[in-house]
mmCIF file of C-alpha atoms in Angstrom:
data_model
loop_
_atom_site.group_PDB
_atom_site.id
_atom_site.type_symbol
_atom_site.label_atom_id
_atom_site.label_comp_id
_atom_site.label_asym_id
_atom_site.label_seq_id
_atom_site.Cartn_x
_atom_site.Cartn_y
_atom_site.Cartn_z
ATOM 1 C CA MET K 1 0.000 0.000 0.000
ATOM 2 C CA LYS K 2 1.334 3.418 -1.008
ATOM 3 C CA LYS K 3 1.456 5.820 1.918
ATOM 4 C CA TYR K 4 2.215 9.461 1.127
ATOM 5 C CA LEU K 5 4.259 11.030 3.943
ATOM 6 C CA LEU K 6 3.838 14.449 2.347
ATOM 7 C CA PRO K 7 0.160 14.460 1.314
ATOM 8 C CA LYS K 8 -0.637 13.974 -2.345
ATOM 9 C CA GLU K 9 -3.417 16.564 -2.140
ATOM 10 C CA GLY K 10 -3.046 20.190 -1.176
ATOM 11 C CA PHE K 11 -0.517 22.910 -1.872
ATOM 12 C CA PHE K 12 2.983 23.725 -0.685
ATOM 13 C CA TYR K 13 3.225 27.084 1.117
ATOM 14 C CA LYS K 14 6.590 28.655 1.868
ATOM 15 C CA ALA K 15 6.798 29.722 5.517
ATOM 16 C CA ASN K 16 9.095 31.491 7.947
ATOM 17 C CA LEU K 17 8.123 30.195 11.396
ATOM 18 C CA HIS K 18 10.446 32.419 13.482
ATOM 19 C CA CYS K 19 10.456 36.202 12.991
ATOM 20 C CA HIS K 20 11.199 39.385 14.927
ATOM 21 C CA THR K 21 9.933 42.894 14.265
ATOM 22 C CA THR K 22 9.964 46.306 15.936
ATOM 23 C CA VAL K 23 7.591 44.826 18.528
ATOM 24 C CA SER K 24 10.702 43.375 20.178
ATOM 25 C CA ASP K 25 14.232 43.564 18.722
ATOM 26 C CA GLY K 26 13.747 43.537 14.948
ATOM 27 C CA ALA K 27 14.392 46.496 12.635
ATOM 28 C CA LEU K 28 11.328 46.090 10.373
ATOM 29 C CA THR K 29 7.722 46.702 11.336
ATOM 30 C CA PRO K 30 5.282 43.791 11.022
ATOM 31 C CA GLU K 31 3.936 45.381 7.839
ATOM 32 C CA GLU K 32 7.435 45.724 6.367
ATOM 33 C CA VAL K 33 8.173 42.079 7.163
ATOM 34 C CA LYS K 34 5.042 41.032 5.287
ATOM 35 C CA GLU K 35 6.007 43.149 2.283
ATOM 36 C CA ALA K 36 9.557 41.766 2.191
ATOM 37 C CA TYR K 37 8.554 38.122 2.542
ATOM 38 C CA ALA K 38 5.603 38.268 0.178
ATOM 39 C CA ALA K 39 7.911 39.742 -2.475
ATOM 40 C CA LYS K 40 10.158 36.677 -2.111
ATOM 41 C CA GLY K 41 7.333 34.187 -2.605
ATOM 42 C CA TYR K 42 6.487 33.442 1.016
ATOM 43 C CA SER K 43 2.858 32.755 1.853
ATOM 44 C CA ILE K 44 3.251 32.447 5.640
ATOM 45 C CA VAL K 45 5.136 34.256 8.399
ATOM 46 C CA ALA K 46 4.787 33.433 12.093
ATOM 47 C CA TYR K 47 5.286 36.643 14.071
ATOM 48 C CA THR K 48 7.181 35.427 17.129
ATOM 49 C CA ASP K 49 8.459 38.526 18.892
ATOM 50 C CA HIS K 50 10.166 38.117 22.253
ATOM 51 C CA ASP K 51 8.188 37.860 25.475
ATOM 52 C CA VAL K 52 4.932 39.507 24.365
ATOM 53 C CA PHE K 53 2.152 37.796 22.428
ATOM 54 C CA ILE K 54 0.864 40.350 19.902
ATOM 55 C CA PRO K 55 -1.322 38.892 17.117
ATOM 56 C CA HIS K 56 -1.373 40.535 13.679
ATOM 57 C CA PRO K 57 -4.625 39.390 12.013
ATOM 58 C CA GLU K 58 -4.752 42.610 9.994
ATOM 59 C CA LEU K 59 -1.823 41.344 7.891
ATOM 60 C CA THR K 60 -3.632 38.258 6.618
ATOM 61 C CA ASP K 61 -5.163 38.362 3.159
ATOM 62 C CA GLU K 62 -5.975 35.836 0.421
ATOM 63 C CA ASN K 63 -2.287 35.451 -0.492
ATOM 64 C CA PHE K 64 -0.578 35.854 2.882
ATOM 65 C CA LEU K 65 -1.159 34.280 6.288
ATOM 66 C CA ALA K 66 0.169 35.876 9.472
ATOM 67 C CA LEU K 67 0.460 33.174 12.120
ATOM 68 C CA ASN K 68 0.313 34.366 15.720
ATOM 69 C CA GLY K 69 3.145 33.564 18.070
ATOM 70 C CA PHE K 70 5.848 34.599 20.505
ATOM 71 C CA GLU K 71 9.296 33.517 21.671
ATOM 72 C CA ILE K 72 10.545 33.188 25.223
ATOM 73 C CA GLU K 73 13.982 32.567 26.633
ATOM 74 C CA ALA K 74 15.433 31.144 29.816
ATOM 75 C CA ASN K 75 18.955 32.411 30.555
ATOM 76 C CA GLU K 76 21.681 31.464 32.952
ATOM 77 C CA PRO K 77 22.110 34.403 35.370
ATOM 78 C CA LYS K 78 24.771 37.017 34.663
ATOM 79 C CA ASN K 79 26.509 36.222 37.938
ATOM 80 C CA CYS K 80 26.669 32.470 37.310
ATOM 81 C CA GLY K 81 30.470 32.653 37.049
ATOM 82 C CA LYS K 82 30.623 30.795 33.720
ATOM 83 C CA ILE K 83 32.409 31.930 30.581
ATOM 84 C CA LEU K 84 29.552 30.587 28.452
ATOM 85 C CA ARG K 85 26.169 31.794 29.660
ATOM 86 C CA LYS K 86 23.763 29.273 28.200
ATOM 87 C CA CYS K 87 20.156 29.932 27.319
ATOM 88 C CA CYS K 88 17.163 28.119 25.870
ATOM 89 C CA HIS K 89 14.753 29.767 23.408
ATOM 90 C CA LEU K 90 11.325 28.393 22.523
ATOM 91 C CA CYS K 91 8.731 29.612 20.015
ATOM 92 C CA TYR K 92 4.983 29.178 20.450
ATOM 93 C CA ILE K 93 2.372 29.238 17.652
ATOM 94 C CA PRO K 94 -1.274 28.812 18.733
ATOM 95 C CA LEU K 95 -3.171 26.172 16.800
ATOM 96 C CA LYS K 96 -6.367 28.235 16.877
ATOM 97 C CA LYS K 97 -6.326 31.821 15.642
ATOM 98 C CA ASP K 98 -8.673 32.942 18.426
ATOM 99 C CA ASN K 99 -6.298 31.572 21.109
ATOM 100 C CA ILE K 100 -4.611 34.861 21.987
ATOM 101 C CA THR K 101 -3.996 34.366 25.714
ATOM 102 C CA MET K 102 -0.315 34.168 26.635
ATOM 103 C CA PRO K 103 0.613 31.504 29.199
ATOM 104 C CA PHE K 104 3.431 31.896 31.782
ATOM 105 C CA PHE K 105 3.469 35.675 31.460
ATOM 106 C CA HIS K 106 5.426 38.070 33.647
ATOM 107 C CA ARG K 107 4.298 41.697 33.800
ATOM 108 C CA GLU K 108 7.745 43.205 34.439
ATOM 109 C CA LYS K 109 10.583 40.754 33.808
ATOM 110 C CA TYR K 110 11.926 39.116 30.651
ATOM 111 C CA LEU K 111 10.943 41.934 28.297
ATOM 112 C CA PHE K 112 13.322 42.013 25.362
ATOM 113 C CA GLY K 113 13.987 45.120 23.244
ATOM 114 C CA ASN K 114 10.807 47.070 22.590
ATOM 115 C CA ALA K 115 8.632 44.385 24.197
ATOM 116 C CA LYS K 116 8.204 46.507 27.344
ATOM 117 C CA ASN K 117 6.228 48.999 25.249
ATOM 118 C CA TYR K 118 3.638 46.356 24.346
ATOM 119 C CA VAL K 119 2.896 44.822 27.758
ATOM 120 C CA ASP K 120 -0.471 46.591 27.958
ATOM 121 C CA GLN K 121 -1.570 44.850 24.744
ATOM 122 C CA VAL K 122 -0.883 41.326 25.993
ATOM 123 C CA LYS K 123 -3.872 39.221 26.974
ATOM 124 C CA TYR K 124 -3.108 36.918 29.907
ATOM 125 C CA ASP K 125 -4.895 35.275 32.800
ATOM 126 C CA GLU K 126 -4.772 37.903 35.530
ATOM 127 C CA SER K 127 -5.635 35.334 38.198
ATOM 128 C CA HIS K 128 -2.209 33.725 37.677
ATOM 129 C CA THR K 129 0.891 34.970 39.445
ATOM 130 C CA ASP K 130 3.813 36.236 37.362
ATOM 131 C CA TYR K 131 5.723 33.261 35.976
ATOM 132 C CA GLU K 132 9.351 33.083 37.124
ATOM 133 C CA ARG K 133 11.785 31.516 34.652
ATOM 134 C CA SER K 134 15.049 29.735 35.310
ATOM 135 C CA PHE K 135 17.572 28.013 33.082
ATOM 136 C CA SER K 136 16.822 24.516 34.296
ATOM 137 C CA PRO K 137 15.322 21.394 32.710
ATOM 138 C CA GLU K 138 12.466 21.563 35.211
ATOM 139 C CA CYS K 139 11.435 25.090 34.235
ATOM 140 C CA ILE K 140 12.005 24.618 30.503
ATOM 141 C CA ASN K 141 10.003 21.381 30.451
ATOM 142 C CA ASP K 142 7.269 23.108 32.443
ATOM 143 C CA MET K 143 7.064 25.854 29.821
ATOM 144 C CA ILE K 144 6.962 23.245 27.040
ATOM 145 C CA ARG K 145 4.225 21.329 28.861
ATOM 146 C CA MET K 146 2.159 24.433 29.512
ATOM 147 C CA GLY K 147 2.497 25.531 25.925
ATOM 148 C CA ARG K 148 1.312 22.186 24.592
ATOM 149 C CA GLU K 149 -1.539 21.986 27.101
ATOM 150 C CA ASN K 150 -2.660 25.503 26.173
ATOM 151 C CA GLY K 151 -2.869 24.652 22.473
ATOM 152 C CA PHE K 152 0.462 25.868 21.069
ATOM 153 C CA PHE K 153 2.907 24.341 18.591
ATOM 154 C CA VAL K 154 6.244 24.556 20.419
ATOM 155 C CA THR K 155 9.669 24.671 18.761
ATOM 156 C CA TYR K 156 13.149 24.428 20.240
ATOM 157 C CA ASN K 157 15.417 27.062 18.691
ATOM 158 C CA HIS K 158 19.082 27.539 17.661
ATOM 159 C CA PRO K 159 20.875 25.254 20.151
ATOM 160 C CA THR K 160 24.316 26.242 18.800
ATOM 161 C CA TRP K 161 23.892 29.997 19.307
ATOM 162 C CA SER K 162 22.391 29.209 22.728
ATOM 163 C CA GLN K 163 25.633 27.391 23.682
ATOM 164 C CA GLU K 164 23.624 24.317 24.640
ATOM 165 C CA ASP K 165 25.156 20.886 24.376
ATOM 166 C CA TYR K 166 24.036 17.265 24.578
ATOM 167 C CA SER K 167 23.551 17.393 28.345
ATOM 168 C CA ASP K 168 21.142 20.308 27.948
ATOM 169 C CA TYR K 169 18.895 19.496 25.003
ATOM 170 C CA MET K 170 18.606 15.799 25.819
ATOM 171 C CA ALA K 171 16.726 16.816 28.975
ATOM 172 C CA TYR K 172 13.998 18.656 27.034
ATOM 173 C CA LYS K 173 10.817 16.677 26.498
ATOM 174 C CA ASN K 174 7.830 16.845 24.192
ATOM 175 C CA VAL K 175 8.557 19.813 21.927
ATOM 176 C CA ASN K 176 6.722 19.626 18.617
ATOM 177 C CA ALA K 177 9.806 20.498 16.574
ATOM 178 C CA MET K 178 13.375 21.779 16.623
ATOM 179 C CA GLU K 179 15.203 24.138 14.276
ATOM 180 C CA ILE K 180 17.434 22.025 12.080
ATOM 181 C CA CYS K 181 18.614 25.300 10.555
ATOM 182 C CA ASN K 182 18.408 28.816 11.994
ATOM 183 C CA TYR K 183 19.523 31.304 9.374
ATOM 184 C CA SER K 184 20.048 34.360 11.577
ATOM 185 C CA SER K 185 22.570 32.483 13.708
ATOM 186 C CA TYR K 186 24.159 30.995 10.589
ATOM 187 C CA SER K 187 24.533 34.453 9.030
ATOM 188 C CA LEU K 188 26.368 35.630 12.170
ATOM 189 C CA GLY K 189 28.929 32.831 11.818
ATOM 190 C CA TYR K 190 27.478 30.108 14.038
ATOM 191 C CA PRO K 191 27.375 26.549 12.626
ATOM 192 C CA GLU K 192 23.601 26.461 13.055
ATOM 193 C CA TYR K 193 22.784 23.509 10.812
ATOM 194 C CA ASN K 194 21.750 21.051 13.491
ATOM 195 C CA GLU K 195 21.323 17.611 11.899
ATOM 196 C CA ARG K 196 23.244 15.922 14.701
ATOM 197 C CA VAL K 197 21.119 17.559 17.406
ATOM 198 C CA TYR K 198 17.988 16.318 15.641
ATOM 199 C CA ASP K 199 19.308 12.757 15.495
ATOM 200 C CA ASP K 200 20.439 12.914 19.126
ATOM 201 C CA MET K 201 16.960 13.884 20.279
ATOM 202 C CA LEU K 202 15.295 11.268 18.064
ATOM 203 C CA ARG K 203 17.620 8.509 19.228
ATOM 204 C CA GLY K 204 17.024 9.612 22.803
ATOM 205 C CA GLY K 205 13.359 8.712 22.449
ATOM 206 C CA GLU K 206 11.755 12.006 21.429
ATOM 207 C CA ARG K 207 9.344 12.064 18.494
ATOM 208 C CA LEU K 208 9.626 15.544 17.091
ATOM 209 C CA TYR K 209 9.713 17.326 13.741
ATOM 210 C CA CYS K 210 12.353 19.634 12.260
ATOM 211 C CA ILE K 211 11.840 23.086 10.734
ATOM 212 C CA GLY K 212 13.955 25.653 8.949
ATOM 213 C CA ALA K 213 13.520 29.268 10.044
ATOM 214 C CA ASP K 214 15.132 32.665 9.550
ATOM 215 C CA ASP K 215 14.786 34.105 13.068
ATOM 216 C CA ASN K 216 15.177 37.373 11.169
ATOM 217 C CA HIS K 217 15.981 40.697 12.819
ATOM 218 C CA ASN K 218 16.955 42.638 9.660
ATOM 219 C CA ARG K 219 19.403 44.977 11.388
ATOM 220 C CA HIS K 220 21.895 44.999 8.512
ATOM 221 C CA PRO K 221 21.648 46.064 4.858
ATOM 222 C CA GLU K 222 19.894 43.596 2.589
ATOM 223 C CA ALA K 223 22.889 43.528 0.259
ATOM 224 C CA SER K 224 25.211 42.370 3.058
ATOM 225 C CA GLY K 225 25.883 38.815 4.164
ATOM 226 C CA LEU K 226 24.504 39.730 7.571
ATOM 227 C CA TRP K 227 20.978 40.207 6.186
ATOM 228 C CA ASP K 228 19.171 37.385 7.981
ATOM 229 C CA SER K 229 16.084 36.796 5.847
ATOM 230 C CA PHE K 230 15.303 34.217 3.170
ATOM 231 C CA GLY K 231 17.957 31.664 4.140
ATOM 232 C CA ALA K 232 15.995 28.877 5.848
ATOM 233 C CA PHE K 233 12.312 28.087 5.544
ATOM 234 C CA THR K 234 9.619 25.456 5.977
ATOM 235 C CA MET K 235 7.489 24.163 3.110
ATOM 236 C CA ILE K 236 4.051 23.313 4.504
ATOM 237 C CA LYS K 237 1.635 21.093 2.547
ATOM 238 C CA ALA K 238 -1.899 22.171 3.439
ATOM 239 C CA GLU K 239 -5.338 22.039 1.853
ATOM 240 C CA LYS K 240 -5.644 25.829 1.772
ATOM 241 C CA LEU K 241 -4.031 29.019 2.999
ATOM 242 C CA GLU K 242 -6.134 29.372 6.124
ATOM 243 C CA TYR K 243 -4.961 29.561 9.719
ATOM 244 C CA GLU K 244 -6.232 26.281 11.073
ATOM 245 C CA ALA K 245 -5.590 24.329 7.866
ATOM 246 C CA VAL K 246 -1.943 25.365 8.164
ATOM 247 C CA THR K 247 -1.614 24.632 11.891
ATOM 248 C CA GLU K 248 -3.286 21.238 11.350
ATOM 249 C CA ALA K 249 -0.588 20.489 8.774
ATOM 250 C CA LEU K 250 2.064 21.509 11.325
ATOM 251 C CA VAL K 251 0.652 19.157 13.953
ATOM 252 C CA LYS K 252 0.540 16.280 11.445
ATOM 253 C CA GLY K 253 4.082 16.907 10.209
ATOM 254 C CA HIS K 254 3.029 17.690 6.650
ATOM 255 C CA PHE K 255 6.096 19.790 5.875
ATOM 256 C CA TYR K 256 9.813 19.745 5.306
ATOM 257 C CA ALA K 257 12.660 22.126 6.166
ATOM 258 C CA SER K 258 14.910 23.685 3.529
ATOM 259 C CA GLN K 259 17.751 26.066 2.780
ATOM 260 C CA GLY K 260 16.884 25.935 -0.929
ATOM 261 C CA PRO K 261 16.310 22.451 -2.407
ATOM 262 C CA LYS K 262 12.748 21.319 -3.035
ATOM 263 C CA ILE K 263 11.155 17.997 -2.148
ATOM 264 C CA HIS K 264 8.274 17.193 -4.462
ATOM 265 C CA GLU K 265 6.979 13.844 -3.224
ATOM 266 C CA LEU K 266 7.740 11.469 -0.361
ATOM 267 C CA TRP K 267 6.053 8.097 0.102
ATOM 268 C CA PHE K 268 6.501 4.649 1.650
ATOM 269 C CA GLU K 269 5.519 1.497 -0.204
ATOM 270 C CA ASP K 270 6.405 -2.200 0.146
ATOM 271 C CA GLY K 271 9.250 -1.564 2.564
ATOM 272 C CA MET K 272 10.800 1.204 0.458
ATOM 273 C CA LEU K 273 11.060 4.940 1.083
ATOM 274 C CA HIS K 274 10.764 6.976 -2.133
ATOM 275 C CA VAL K 275 11.533 10.646 -2.750
ATOM 276 C CA THR K 276 11.487 13.005 -5.733
ATOM 277 C CA CYS K 277 13.135 16.411 -5.547
ATOM 278 C CA SER K 278 14.831 19.271 -7.373
ATOM 279 C CA GLY K 279 18.189 18.462 -8.911
ATOM 280 C CA ALA K 280 20.630 17.447 -6.189
ATOM 281 C CA ALA K 281 24.235 16.401 -5.694
ATOM 282 C CA ARG K 282 23.093 13.645 -3.371
ATOM 283 C CA ILE K 283 20.117 12.270 -1.499
ATOM 284 C CA THR K 284 20.668 10.442 1.784
ATOM 285 C CA MET K 285 18.501 8.346 4.062
ATOM 286 C CA THR K 286 19.429 8.441 7.741
ATOM 287 C CA ALA K 287 18.128 5.810 10.148
ATOM 288 C CA GLY K 288 17.840 5.528 13.896
ATOM 289 C CA ARG K 289 20.698 3.041 14.003
ATOM 290 C CA ARG K 290 24.062 2.594 12.263
ATOM 291 C CA LYS K 291 22.672 2.484 8.771
ATOM 292 C CA ALA K 292 22.554 4.984 5.920
ATOM 293 C CA TYR K 293 22.005 5.001 2.182
ATOM 294 C CA VAL K 294 22.967 7.598 -0.407
ATOM 295 C CA ALA K 295 22.209 8.299 -4.067
ATOM 296 C CA TYR K 296 24.667 10.557 -5.916
ATOM 297 C CA SER K 297 24.512 12.589 -9.103
ATOM 298 C CA HIS K 298 26.276 10.816 -11.948
ATOM 299 C CA MET K 299 28.498 12.279 -14.666
ATOM 300 C CA GLY K 300 27.380 15.784 -13.818
ATOM 301 C CA GLU K 301 23.697 14.925 -14.056
ATOM 302 C CA PRO K 302 21.791 15.903 -10.882
ATOM 303 C CA VAL K 303 19.855 13.212 -9.060
ATOM 304 C CA GLU K 304 16.122 13.921 -8.813
ATOM 305 C CA ALA K 305 14.746 10.728 -7.242
ATOM 306 C CA ALA K 306 15.831 7.912 -4.969
ATOM 307 C CA SER K 307 14.412 4.822 -3.269
ATOM 308 C CA PHE K 308 15.816 3.239 -0.131
ATOM 309 C CA PRO K 309 14.976 0.021 1.778
ATOM 310 C CA VAL K 310 13.519 0.421 5.253
ATOM 311 C CA ALA K 311 13.543 -2.263 7.957
ATOM 312 C CA PRO K 312 11.394 -2.339 11.113
ATOM 313 C CA GLU K 313 14.536 -2.271 13.275
ATOM 314 C CA ASP K 314 15.622 1.063 11.762
ATOM 315 C CA ASN K 315 13.551 2.836 14.453
ATOM 316 C CA TYR K 316 13.102 5.893 12.232
ATOM 317 C CA VAL K 317 14.149 7.118 8.796
ATOM 318 C CA ARG K 318 14.506 10.593 7.306
ATOM 319 C CA ILE K 319 15.704 12.075 4.020
ATOM 320 C CA THR K 320 18.253 14.836 3.353
ATOM 321 C CA VAL K 321 18.561 16.390 -0.105
ATOM 322 C CA THR K 322 21.838 18.267 -0.706
ATOM 323 C CA ASP K 323 22.339 20.459 -3.764
ATOM 324 C CA ALA K 324 25.571 21.327 -5.582
ATOM 325 C CA LEU K 325 26.088 24.390 -3.346
ATOM 326 C CA GLY K 326 25.801 22.335 -0.150
ATOM 327 C CA TYR K 327 22.330 23.554 0.817
ATOM 328 C CA HIS K 328 19.966 21.050 2.373
ATOM 329 C CA ALA K 329 16.337 20.074 2.478
ATOM 330 C CA ASN K 330 15.358 17.849 5.403
ATOM 331 C CA THR K 331 12.258 15.742 5.891
ATOM 332 C CA ASN K 332 10.847 14.963 9.269
ATOM 333 C CA ALA K 333 11.678 11.626 10.842
ATOM 334 C CA TYR K 334 9.196 8.804 10.229
ATOM 335 C CA PHE K 335 9.094 6.010 12.778
ATOM 336 C CA THR K 336 9.063 2.470 11.498
ATOM 337 C CA ASP K 337 6.472 1.174 13.949
ATOM 338 C CA GLU K 338 4.018 3.613 12.368
ATOM 339 C CA LEU K 339 5.194 3.055 8.788
ATOM 340 C CA PHE K 340 4.833 -0.716 8.928
ATOM 341 C CA GLU K 341 1.705 -0.666 11.084
ATOM 342 C CA GLU K 342 -0.151 1.472 8.545
ATOM 343 C CA ALA K 343 1.422 0.031 5.381
#
């Protein structure tokens, strides 16, 4: 039985799921961000300014969807005595467009950049005490749990820039997705292509997706290498460009992450994983054990399709498409107990 892992029906929409504007520490207004991204073929931007949840429904039209959202951070204290002050950043996108109440809010602390000027616009439960953050697995997992329970899609962001290592991120549980590429950090010189982190978390027992995102702040000229837009994105396959159709696709994993290459189709059939894509230098299949397969371009001809055998003991499998410039497209991981159970 042929099982499409990226749905056969629907449309691909190009999305930036991590964005900053003048509401916090970005240089462009929300309207300017829409204009810039729409001009580059994006259909979706999630507005995830720091520490304040400010929806932008006025930016949505028939060709552009503004997803609501916010980002929070937990930092090691300045007086911790460590050379590397670690932090953890998480983004939250509500699954319902009318869910505009911010959980774990603090009225005075943790307000980044211009966020302090928008506190009066934040909707929160006033019966709750101000939420105190700490850089600890207990607090971070509590914020993940509360986000999920309150109807948000939660992503774990830029572990390299955050100075987090295996001992940190392996303690985080039940995020929906992690950033396999964060372009803003990459543009600043950080090696923020995080394939190994994704595999570590998968092999540690987490079942999570991977996204590509700009995390744009746009503080530098567009012509410079420090311009941090349009370098990593998520291609979402949804029935239509409407808020809850798109968030349903996020929850179901109907998307892939990319720095440029395109994945056209992905399906599982008779124990084989099949992919078609834009012309690539190589296509690899990674598994949840010591096993990998690769298809290369031949005699200068790009490879545009590949098929790989999958075994139940592989735990999970995922595809990476790499083009001639070294840019990647990454599928989510697909677990073999689900593939073979439904095949």
